[in-house]
Amino acid sequence: MSDWRIPLCEPDLGAEEEAAVLRVLRRKWLSMGPEVEAFEREFADFLGVKHAIALANATAALHLAYVALEIAPGDEIIQPALNFVAAANMTVAVGAKPVFADIVALEEPTLDPAEVERCITPRTKAIVAMHYAGYPCRMGQLAAICQRYHLALVEDACHAVGARYDAADGEVVSGMLGAIGDIGSFSFFSNKNMAVGEGGMAVTNRDDLAAKVRLSRSHGMTSLTWDRHKGHASSYEVILNGFNYRLDELRAALGRCQLQKLPLNNERRRRLVAHYRQRFNELPNWRVPFVDGRESACHLMVAVAPDAQSRQRALEALGQDRVQTSLHYPCVADFSAMSRWCNQSLDKTRAFQRRAITLPLFPSMKEDDVDRIVSVIARGR
Ligand SMILES: *Cc1c(COP(=O)(O)O)cnc(C)c1O
């Protein structure tokens, strides 16, 4: 498909997925039905969360999270500028204002609780915690801030399916990422740890939020096509103004296969990241963020160069060796579509953007590939 020697990522799709798709085709029911129900149940069990609601993608999950939390025009949502743009775009979609807070450090590129607290105003309604690369944010501190100021905690857990947060000393908050805050979002886009093409999930332990997300997913209608097909309902009422954010059966069937494979695939990712970390020890001025990957879903392998010039040399050397690289992420606050909002200082986010590099990471990758990549960077210095 591409002429990369080592691509950035590659989904694990095999005989299980082929069989699952055939099973759905032969059943001749394509839109939301029994596969979606089973996928939701299995995903909720895996996370130990009360409700999992399958959706068209994670952007829809973030949108419906804000809708269910009744975030309204004029409200503010504090969030990282080091993120994919979806959380900020959906903030604007509900008429609210994104307030971008800086990261803790280049070695810990997640939302800084002290910065978050500085950004709180009487209009603040929610905080979005994004578990960068699959590593947990400082959830104990963020949850404490939310409790103190009566704010909702939304987890953008798109990188973190299968990862945990264990309470630090003196904290009580712990659990699977995505299921700790009021509501969490997951993505099953092609390059994520679980890949179905396009798909997402909202998870929550709150019955009120789950009911609103379920209704909003399908036009605010009180019964679904599948219920009518089964003879459970012949008519419907519309009790809120919803959307069409449903997942279909083919993708749900793929999602069930991907969930089965996730624990082993995440373990493989952790081992590859451990190998990367070991090899990067040989490059004295380079850093691999976070201490280790034990609690991480290891979605991305990101290294931080000593400066922008070294990063540029590494990008060029890897490109010449046909190794695919990426940047997670350009600072969201600096996009022209976000320029209406003036924000706090984002010095660390911007420094990270100038020095970070995302390297290949996927379960079928080999240790030899890691060795090759780090050697190319070492030679390019
Ligand atoms: C992929 C991703 C999204 C968006 O997910 P979609 O399913 O493509 O809508 C949002 N946030 C983060 C952190 C992501 O990685």
Tab-separated table of C-alpha atoms and ligand atoms in Angstrom:
chain	number	residue	atom	x	y	z
A	1	MET	CA	0.000	0.000	0.000
A	2	SER	CA	2.832	2.386	0.775
A	3	ASP	CA	6.531	2.286	0.170
A	4	TRP	CA	7.448	2.927	3.803
A	5	ARG	CA	10.023	0.466	5.075
A	6	ILE	CA	8.474	0.918	8.528
A	7	PRO	CA	5.031	2.549	8.645
A	8	LEU	CA	3.842	4.571	11.645
A	9	CYS	CA	1.120	2.069	12.452
A	10	GLU	CA	-0.616	-0.973	11.058
A	11	PRO	CA	-3.907	-2.450	12.281
A	12	ASP	CA	-3.997	-6.099	13.426
A	13	LEU	CA	-6.710	-7.479	11.110
A	14	GLY	CA	-6.967	-11.185	10.354
A	15	ALA	CA	-9.164	-14.244	10.038
A	16	GLU	CA	-11.287	-13.304	13.095
A	17	GLU	CA	-12.269	-9.997	11.548
A	18	GLU	CA	-13.043	-11.623	8.173
A	19	ALA	CA	-15.316	-14.156	9.875
A	20	ALA	CA	-17.044	-11.438	11.920
A	21	VAL	CA	-17.841	-9.340	8.862
A	22	LEU	CA	-19.211	-12.395	7.021
A	23	ARG	CA	-21.368	-13.298	10.031
A	24	VAL	CA	-22.982	-9.854	9.891
A	25	LEU	CA	-23.444	-9.876	6.110
A	26	ARG	CA	-25.173	-13.257	6.243
A	27	ARG	CA	-27.500	-12.092	9.004
A	28	LYS	CA	-28.618	-9.280	6.661
A	29	TRP	CA	-29.009	-6.690	9.433
A	30	LEU	CA	-26.525	-3.866	8.951
A	31	SER	CA	-27.622	-0.937	11.125
A	32	MET	CA	-27.413	-0.797	14.923
A	33	GLY	CA	-28.600	-4.127	16.353
A	34	PRO	CA	-27.337	-7.228	18.193
A	35	GLU	CA	-23.620	-6.765	17.383
A	36	VAL	CA	-23.696	-3.204	18.716
A	37	GLU	CA	-25.484	-4.374	21.873
A	38	ALA	CA	-22.925	-7.145	22.415
A	39	PHE	CA	-20.004	-4.788	21.724
A	40	GLU	CA	-21.336	-2.286	24.273
A	41	ARG	CA	-21.800	-4.984	26.909
A	42	GLU	CA	-18.341	-6.473	26.351
A	43	PHE	CA	-16.664	-3.058	26.335
A	44	ALA	CA	-18.451	-2.011	29.558
A	45	ASP	CA	-17.406	-5.289	31.237
A	46	PHE	CA	-13.809	-4.824	30.113
A	47	LEU	CA	-13.657	-1.344	31.664
A	48	GLY	CA	-15.779	-2.223	34.682
A	49	VAL	CA	-18.063	0.705	33.860
A	50	LYS	CA	-21.851	0.803	34.096
A	51	HIS	CA	-22.681	2.166	30.637
A	52	ALA	CA	-20.926	1.982	27.265
A	53	ILE	CA	-22.675	3.612	24.302
A	54	ALA	CA	-21.310	2.857	20.830
A	55	LEU	CA	-21.085	5.821	18.479
A	56	ALA	CA	-20.003	6.743	14.968
A	57	ASN	CA	-16.663	8.102	16.221
A	58	ALA	CA	-15.006	9.674	19.272
A	59	THR	CA	-15.727	13.208	18.113
A	60	ALA	CA	-19.426	12.313	18.415
A	61	ALA	CA	-18.711	10.920	21.900
A	62	LEU	CA	-17.143	14.236	22.960
A	63	HIS	CA	-20.010	16.196	21.393
A	64	LEU	CA	-22.649	14.115	23.200
A	65	ALA	CA	-20.658	14.286	26.450
A	66	TYR	CA	-20.849	18.096	26.339
A	67	VAL	CA	-24.544	17.955	25.318
A	68	ALA	CA	-25.400	15.535	28.147
A	69	LEU	CA	-23.533	17.747	30.645
A	70	GLU	CA	-25.695	20.638	29.382
A	71	ILE	CA	-22.731	22.787	28.452
A	72	ALA	CA	-24.237	25.888	26.868
A	73	PRO	CA	-23.237	29.037	24.973
A	74	GLY	CA	-20.944	31.189	27.102
A	75	ASP	CA	-19.662	28.288	29.208
A	76	GLU	CA	-15.967	27.457	29.301
A	77	ILE	CA	-14.215	24.084	29.004
A	78	ILE	CA	-10.610	23.874	30.203
A	79	GLN	CA	-8.567	21.480	28.075
A	80	PRO	CA	-5.070	20.761	26.825
A	81	ALA	CA	-3.787	22.537	23.686
A	82	LEU	CA	-1.652	19.424	23.133
A	83	ASN	CA	-4.494	17.320	21.760
A	84	PHE	CA	-6.255	16.308	18.588
A	85	VAL	CA	-8.575	19.152	17.585
A	86	ALA	CA	-11.842	17.242	18.213
A	87	ALA	CA	-12.350	18.209	21.893
A	88	ALA	CA	-11.875	21.901	21.029
A	89	ASN	CA	-14.020	21.789	17.875
A	90	MET	CA	-16.888	20.186	19.797
A	91	THR	CA	-16.512	22.826	22.507
A	92	VAL	CA	-17.174	25.432	19.820
A	93	ALA	CA	-19.986	23.271	18.369
A	94	VAL	CA	-21.997	23.573	21.618
A	95	GLY	CA	-21.324	27.329	21.714
A	96	ALA	CA	-18.824	27.137	24.569
A	97	LYS	CA	-15.342	28.608	24.788
A	98	PRO	CA	-12.216	26.418	24.826
A	99	VAL	CA	-9.713	27.535	27.451
A	100	PHE	CA	-6.342	25.931	26.798
A	101	ALA	CA	-4.076	25.034	29.714
A	102	ASP	CA	-0.416	24.052	29.492
A	103	ILE	CA	1.165	20.639	30.087
A	104	VAL	CA	3.110	19.663	33.221
A	105	ALA	CA	6.509	19.309	31.500
A	106	LEU	CA	8.135	18.002	28.323
A	107	GLU	CA	8.615	14.711	30.209
A	108	GLU	CA	4.961	14.680	31.266
A	109	PRO	CA	2.940	16.177	28.410
A	110	THR	CA	-0.492	15.984	30.060
A	111	LEU	CA	-2.707	18.697	31.563
A	112	ASP	CA	-1.045	20.518	34.483
A	113	PRO	CA	-3.522	20.634	37.418
A	114	ALA	CA	-1.961	23.887	38.703
A	115	GLU	CA	-2.494	25.524	35.280
A	116	VAL	CA	-6.053	24.192	35.181
A	117	GLU	CA	-6.830	25.757	38.545
A	118	ARG	CA	-5.458	29.096	37.330
A	119	CYS	CA	-7.832	28.983	34.332
A	120	ILE	CA	-11.038	28.494	36.351
A	121	THR	CA	-13.640	31.285	36.114
A	122	PRO	CA	-17.317	31.449	37.150
A	123	ARG	CA	-18.172	30.267	33.601
A	124	THR	CA	-16.048	27.104	33.754
A	125	LYS	CA	-18.230	23.984	33.445
A	126	ALA	CA	-15.868	21.136	32.641
A	127	ILE	CA	-12.291	19.949	32.329
A	128	VAL	CA	-11.124	17.615	29.547
A	129	ALA	CA	-8.331	15.248	30.561
A	130	MET	CA	-6.518	13.699	27.582
A	131	HIS	CA	-4.313	10.717	28.398
A	132	TYR	CA	-1.497	11.543	26.004
A	133	ALA	CA	-0.024	8.536	24.150
A	134	GLY	CA	-1.969	6.258	26.532
A	135	TYR	CA	-0.364	7.471	29.806
A	136	PRO	CA	-2.681	8.662	32.573
A	137	CYS	CA	-3.126	12.340	33.417
A	138	ARG	CA	-2.792	13.364	37.073
A	139	MET	CA	-6.311	12.116	37.688
A	140	GLY	CA	-6.284	12.379	41.484
A	141	GLN	CA	-5.472	16.092	41.376
A	142	LEU	CA	-7.820	16.822	38.468
A	143	ALA	CA	-10.706	14.974	40.134
A	144	ALA	CA	-10.072	16.907	43.375
A	145	ILE	CA	-10.201	20.226	41.483
A	146	CYS	CA	-13.442	19.201	39.779
A	147	GLN	CA	-14.973	18.302	43.124
A	148	ARG	CA	-13.853	21.542	44.799
A	149	TYR	CA	-15.188	23.786	42.007
A	150	HIS	CA	-18.204	21.631	41.007
A	151	LEU	CA	-16.921	20.956	37.493
A	152	ALA	CA	-17.517	17.954	35.266
A	153	LEU	CA	-14.530	15.765	34.380
A	154	VAL	CA	-14.516	14.528	30.773
A	155	GLU	CA	-11.860	12.017	29.722
A	156	ASP	CA	-10.648	12.054	26.129
A	157	ALA	CA	-9.355	8.479	26.438
A	158	CYS	CA	-8.806	7.920	22.703
A	159	HIS	CA	-5.158	6.948	23.261
A	160	ALA	CA	-5.776	4.988	26.415
A	161	VAL	CA	-8.024	1.982	25.856
A	162	GLY	CA	-7.005	-0.675	28.375
A	163	ALA	CA	-4.830	1.622	30.517
A	164	ARG	CA	-5.217	2.181	34.276
A	165	TYR	CA	-4.687	4.950	36.782
A	166	ASP	CA	-3.549	3.813	40.217
A	167	ALA	CA	-3.999	6.246	43.079
A	168	ALA	CA	-0.894	8.149	44.169
A	169	ASP	CA	-0.161	8.508	47.896
A	170	GLY	CA	-3.108	10.010	49.740
A	171	GLU	CA	-5.437	9.774	46.736
A	172	VAL	CA	-8.599	7.737	46.374
A	173	VAL	CA	-9.193	8.010	42.628
A	174	SER	CA	-8.184	4.955	40.592
A	175	GLY	CA	-9.486	2.720	37.841
A	176	MET	CA	-9.510	2.131	34.107
A	177	LEU	CA	-8.897	5.297	32.098
A	178	GLY	CA	-12.066	6.670	30.555
A	179	ALA	CA	-14.198	5.309	33.404
A	180	ILE	CA	-12.870	7.588	36.165
A	181	GLY	CA	-14.414	10.961	35.285
A	182	ASP	CA	-18.095	11.766	34.704
A	183	ILE	CA	-17.887	10.572	31.114
A	184	GLY	CA	-15.163	9.242	28.813
A	185	SER	CA	-14.650	8.926	25.055
A	186	PHE	CA	-12.831	6.294	22.993
A	187	SER	CA	-11.981	6.141	19.285
A	188	PHE	CA	-11.748	3.103	17.025
A	189	PHE	CA	-10.328	5.027	14.057
A	190	SER	CA	-7.931	3.057	11.808
A	191	ASN	CA	-4.755	4.093	13.631
A	192	LYS	CA	-5.944	3.526	17.225
A	193	ASN	CA	-5.189	0.521	19.489
A	194	MET	CA	-8.627	-0.853	18.523
A	195	ALA	CA	-9.282	-0.182	14.816
A	196	VAL	CA	-12.574	-0.587	12.968
A	197	GLY	CA	-12.232	2.254	10.430
A	198	GLU	CA	-14.595	4.784	11.990
A	199	GLY	CA	-16.120	4.165	15.415
A	200	GLY	CA	-16.255	5.377	18.989
A	201	MET	CA	-17.651	4.778	22.466
A	202	ALA	CA	-18.890	6.955	25.307
A	203	VAL	CA	-18.629	5.424	28.788
A	204	THR	CA	-20.064	6.592	32.111
A	205	ASN	CA	-21.158	5.352	35.522
A	206	ARG	CA	-23.863	8.043	35.671
A	207	ASP	CA	-27.348	6.830	34.663
A	208	ASP	CA	-28.518	10.374	33.830
A	209	LEU	CA	-25.686	10.997	31.366
A	210	ALA	CA	-26.025	7.531	29.799
A	211	ALA	CA	-29.735	8.072	29.153
A	212	LYS	CA	-29.112	11.441	27.474
A	213	VAL	CA	-26.249	10.117	25.319
A	214	ARG	CA	-28.353	7.110	24.221
A	215	LEU	CA	-31.257	9.341	23.209
A	216	SER	CA	-29.070	11.956	21.502
A	217	ARG	CA	-27.277	9.249	19.514
A	218	SER	CA	-30.430	8.479	17.540
A	219	HIS	CA	-32.469	11.666	16.954
A	220	GLY	CA	-33.892	11.784	20.505
A	221	MET	CA	-36.274	8.978	19.515
A	222	THR	CA	-37.729	6.720	22.208
A	223	SER	CA	-37.510	3.544	20.097
A	224	LEU	CA	-35.047	2.268	17.532
A	225	THR	CA	-35.451	0.541	14.175
A	226	TRP	CA	-34.099	-2.672	15.735
A	227	ASP	CA	-36.769	-2.555	18.495
A	228	ARG	CA	-39.468	-2.094	15.861
A	229	HIS	CA	-38.007	-4.935	13.810
A	230	LYS	CA	-38.208	-7.208	16.858
A	231	GLY	CA	-41.855	-6.167	17.373
A	232	HIS	CA	-41.149	-4.289	20.610
A	233	ALA	CA	-42.435	-0.956	19.388
A	234	SER	CA	-44.399	0.238	16.412
A	235	SER	CA	-44.178	3.973	16.923
A	236	TYR	CA	-41.926	6.472	18.611
A	237	GLU	CA	-41.825	9.856	20.261
A	238	VAL	CA	-38.987	12.381	20.022
A	239	ILE	CA	-38.182	13.767	23.460
A	240	LEU	CA	-35.038	15.782	22.733
A	241	ASN	CA	-33.285	17.231	19.692
A	242	GLY	CA	-30.729	14.592	18.856
A	243	PHE	CA	-28.340	13.524	16.124
A	244	ASN	CA	-27.550	10.443	14.081
A	245	TYR	CA	-24.328	9.224	15.661
A	246	ARG	CA	-25.042	5.472	15.538
A	247	LEU	CA	-22.439	2.748	14.948
A	248	ASP	CA	-23.313	-0.001	12.459
A	249	GLU	CA	-23.194	-3.786	12.834
A	250	LEU	CA	-20.142	-4.398	10.629
A	251	ARG	CA	-18.000	-2.052	12.663
A	252	ALA	CA	-19.371	-3.335	15.974
A	253	ALA	CA	-18.453	-6.890	14.919
A	254	LEU	CA	-14.923	-5.685	14.080
A	255	GLY	CA	-14.779	-3.877	17.408
A	256	ARG	CA	-15.619	-7.082	19.304
A	257	CYS	CA	-12.677	-8.850	17.614
A	258	GLN	CA	-10.351	-5.937	18.313
A	259	LEU	CA	-11.379	-5.897	21.989
A	260	GLN	CA	-10.508	-9.615	22.286
A	261	LYS	CA	-7.036	-8.909	20.917
A	262	LEU	CA	-6.442	-5.722	22.883
A	263	PRO	CA	-4.787	-7.074	26.079
A	264	LEU	CA	-2.126	-9.011	24.154
A	265	ASN	CA	-1.618	-6.231	21.623
A	266	ASN	CA	-1.226	-3.612	24.380
A	267	GLU	CA	1.284	-5.899	26.112
A	268	ARG	CA	3.252	-6.146	22.874
A	269	ARG	CA	3.177	-2.341	22.523
A	270	ARG	CA	4.502	-2.004	26.095
A	271	ARG	CA	7.385	-4.335	25.334
A	272	LEU	CA	8.296	-2.412	22.189
A	273	VAL	CA	8.183	0.906	24.063
A	274	ALA	CA	10.405	-0.571	26.794
A	275	HIS	CA	12.875	-1.503	24.066
A	276	TYR	CA	12.702	1.997	22.566
A	277	ARG	CA	13.334	3.481	26.042
A	278	GLN	CA	16.388	1.315	26.526
A	279	ARG	CA	17.808	2.260	23.138
A	280	PHE	CA	17.111	5.982	23.678
A	281	ASN	CA	19.295	5.836	26.815
A	282	GLU	CA	22.201	5.775	24.346
A	283	LEU	CA	21.195	9.223	23.028
A	284	PRO	CA	21.975	11.403	26.042
A	285	ASN	CA	19.980	14.503	25.186
A	286	TRP	CA	16.883	12.767	23.890
A	287	ARG	CA	13.983	12.043	26.250
A	288	VAL	CA	11.114	9.606	26.121
A	289	PRO	CA	8.258	11.211	28.109
A	290	PHE	CA	6.811	9.545	31.229
A	291	VAL	CA	8.659	7.217	33.541
A	292	ASP	CA	7.625	3.852	32.194
A	293	GLY	CA	4.802	2.225	30.293
A	294	ARG	CA	3.412	-0.187	32.853
A	295	GLU	CA	0.098	1.604	33.233
A	296	SER	CA	-0.036	2.935	29.677
A	297	ALA	CA	-1.917	1.656	26.637
A	298	CYS	CA	1.240	2.703	24.723
A	299	HIS	CA	-0.746	4.107	21.810
A	300	LEU	CA	2.083	6.333	20.578
A	301	MET	CA	5.871	6.202	20.795
A	302	VAL	CA	6.948	9.820	21.178
A	303	ALA	CA	10.495	11.059	21.750
A	304	VAL	CA	11.575	14.625	22.556
A	305	ALA	CA	14.671	15.935	20.759
A	306	PRO	CA	17.191	18.203	22.528
A	307	ASP	CA	16.141	21.080	20.228
A	308	ALA	CA	14.172	21.845	17.052
A	309	GLN	CA	17.246	21.457	14.797
A	310	SER	CA	17.976	17.941	16.084
A	311	ARG	CA	14.325	17.055	15.578
A	312	GLN	CA	14.550	18.294	11.980
A	313	ARG	CA	17.713	16.260	11.313
A	314	ALA	CA	16.035	13.149	12.738
A	315	LEU	CA	12.920	13.672	10.581
A	316	GLU	CA	15.050	13.968	7.462
A	317	ALA	CA	17.240	10.953	8.271
A	318	LEU	CA	14.189	8.793	9.025
A	319	GLY	CA	12.410	9.974	5.875
A	320	GLN	CA	15.433	9.016	3.780
A	321	ASP	CA	15.389	5.584	5.397
A	322	ARG	CA	11.653	5.326	4.516
A	323	VAL	CA	10.582	5.300	8.157
A	324	GLN	CA	7.250	7.058	8.613
A	325	THR	CA	7.000	9.673	11.378
A	326	SER	CA	4.380	12.085	12.642
A	327	LEU	CA	3.774	14.908	15.116
A	328	HIS	CA	1.276	14.602	17.970
A	329	TYR	CA	0.277	17.420	18.011
A	330	PRO	CA	0.468	20.926	16.620
A	331	CYS	CA	-0.746	23.304	19.372
A	332	VAL	CA	-4.546	23.472	18.977
A	333	ALA	CA	-4.701	27.073	20.237
A	334	ASP	CA	-2.527	28.200	17.282
A	335	PHE	CA	-4.901	26.978	14.537
A	336	SER	CA	-6.543	29.872	12.686
A	337	ALA	CA	-10.012	28.510	13.536
A	338	MET	CA	-9.149	28.819	17.242
A	339	SER	CA	-7.659	32.316	17.091
A	340	ARG	CA	-10.834	33.967	18.485
A	341	TRP	CA	-9.883	32.900	21.988
A	342	CYS	CA	-6.986	34.393	23.831
A	343	ASN	CA	-5.353	32.003	26.189
A	344	GLN	CA	-2.914	31.338	28.967
A	345	SER	CA	0.754	30.936	28.291
A	346	LEU	CA	1.348	27.654	26.491
A	347	ASP	CA	5.160	27.749	26.483
A	348	LYS	CA	5.642	24.075	27.330
A	349	THR	CA	3.041	22.934	24.796
A	350	ARG	CA	4.745	24.989	22.089
A	351	ALA	CA	8.217	23.754	23.051
A	352	PHE	CA	6.908	20.183	22.925
A	353	GLN	CA	5.466	20.815	19.453
A	354	ARG	CA	8.875	22.035	18.242
A	355	ARG	CA	10.823	19.093	19.678
A	356	ALA	CA	8.547	16.019	19.678
A	357	ILE	CA	8.569	13.253	17.096
A	358	THR	CA	6.178	10.302	16.853
A	359	LEU	CA	7.887	7.069	15.820
A	360	PRO	CA	6.432	3.809	14.452
A	361	LEU	CA	4.630	1.597	16.983
A	362	PHE	CA	2.275	-1.298	16.282
A	363	PRO	CA	1.972	-4.841	17.667
A	364	SER	CA	3.515	-6.694	14.701
A	365	MET	CA	6.578	-4.437	14.669
A	366	LYS	CA	9.908	-6.101	15.482
A	367	GLU	CA	12.611	-5.206	17.997
A	368	ASP	CA	14.960	-4.997	14.989
A	369	ASP	CA	12.790	-2.203	13.579
A	370	VAL	CA	13.215	-0.283	16.853
A	371	ASP	CA	16.988	-0.792	16.702
A	372	ARG	CA	17.093	0.459	13.135
A	373	ILE	CA	15.034	3.574	13.913
A	374	VAL	CA	17.098	4.612	16.930
A	375	SER	CA	20.352	3.973	15.006
A	376	VAL	CA	19.149	6.212	12.163
A	377	ILE	CA	18.409	8.985	14.677
A	378	ALA	CA	21.805	8.469	16.343
A	379	ARG	CA	23.606	8.723	12.980
A	380	GLY	CA	21.632	11.825	12.026
A	381	ARG	CA	22.704	13.775	15.107
B	1	LIG	C1	-8.487	9.990	17.362
B	1	LIG	C2	-8.726	10.990	18.416
B	1	LIG	C3	-9.917	11.735	18.495
B	1	LIG	C4	-10.997	11.652	17.462
B	1	LIG	O1	-11.467	10.373	17.252
B	1	LIG	P1	-12.443	10.071	16.004
B	1	LIG	O2	-12.962	8.701	16.307
B	1	LIG	O3	-11.613	10.116	14.777
B	1	LIG	O4	-13.521	11.102	16.013
B	1	LIG	C5	-10.069	12.613	19.550
B	1	LIG	N1	-9.119	12.774	20.478
B	1	LIG	C6	-7.964	12.089	20.432
B	1	LIG	C7	-6.943	12.295	21.510
B	1	LIG	C8	-7.722	11.204	19.394
B	1	LIG	O5	-6.554	10.543	19.334
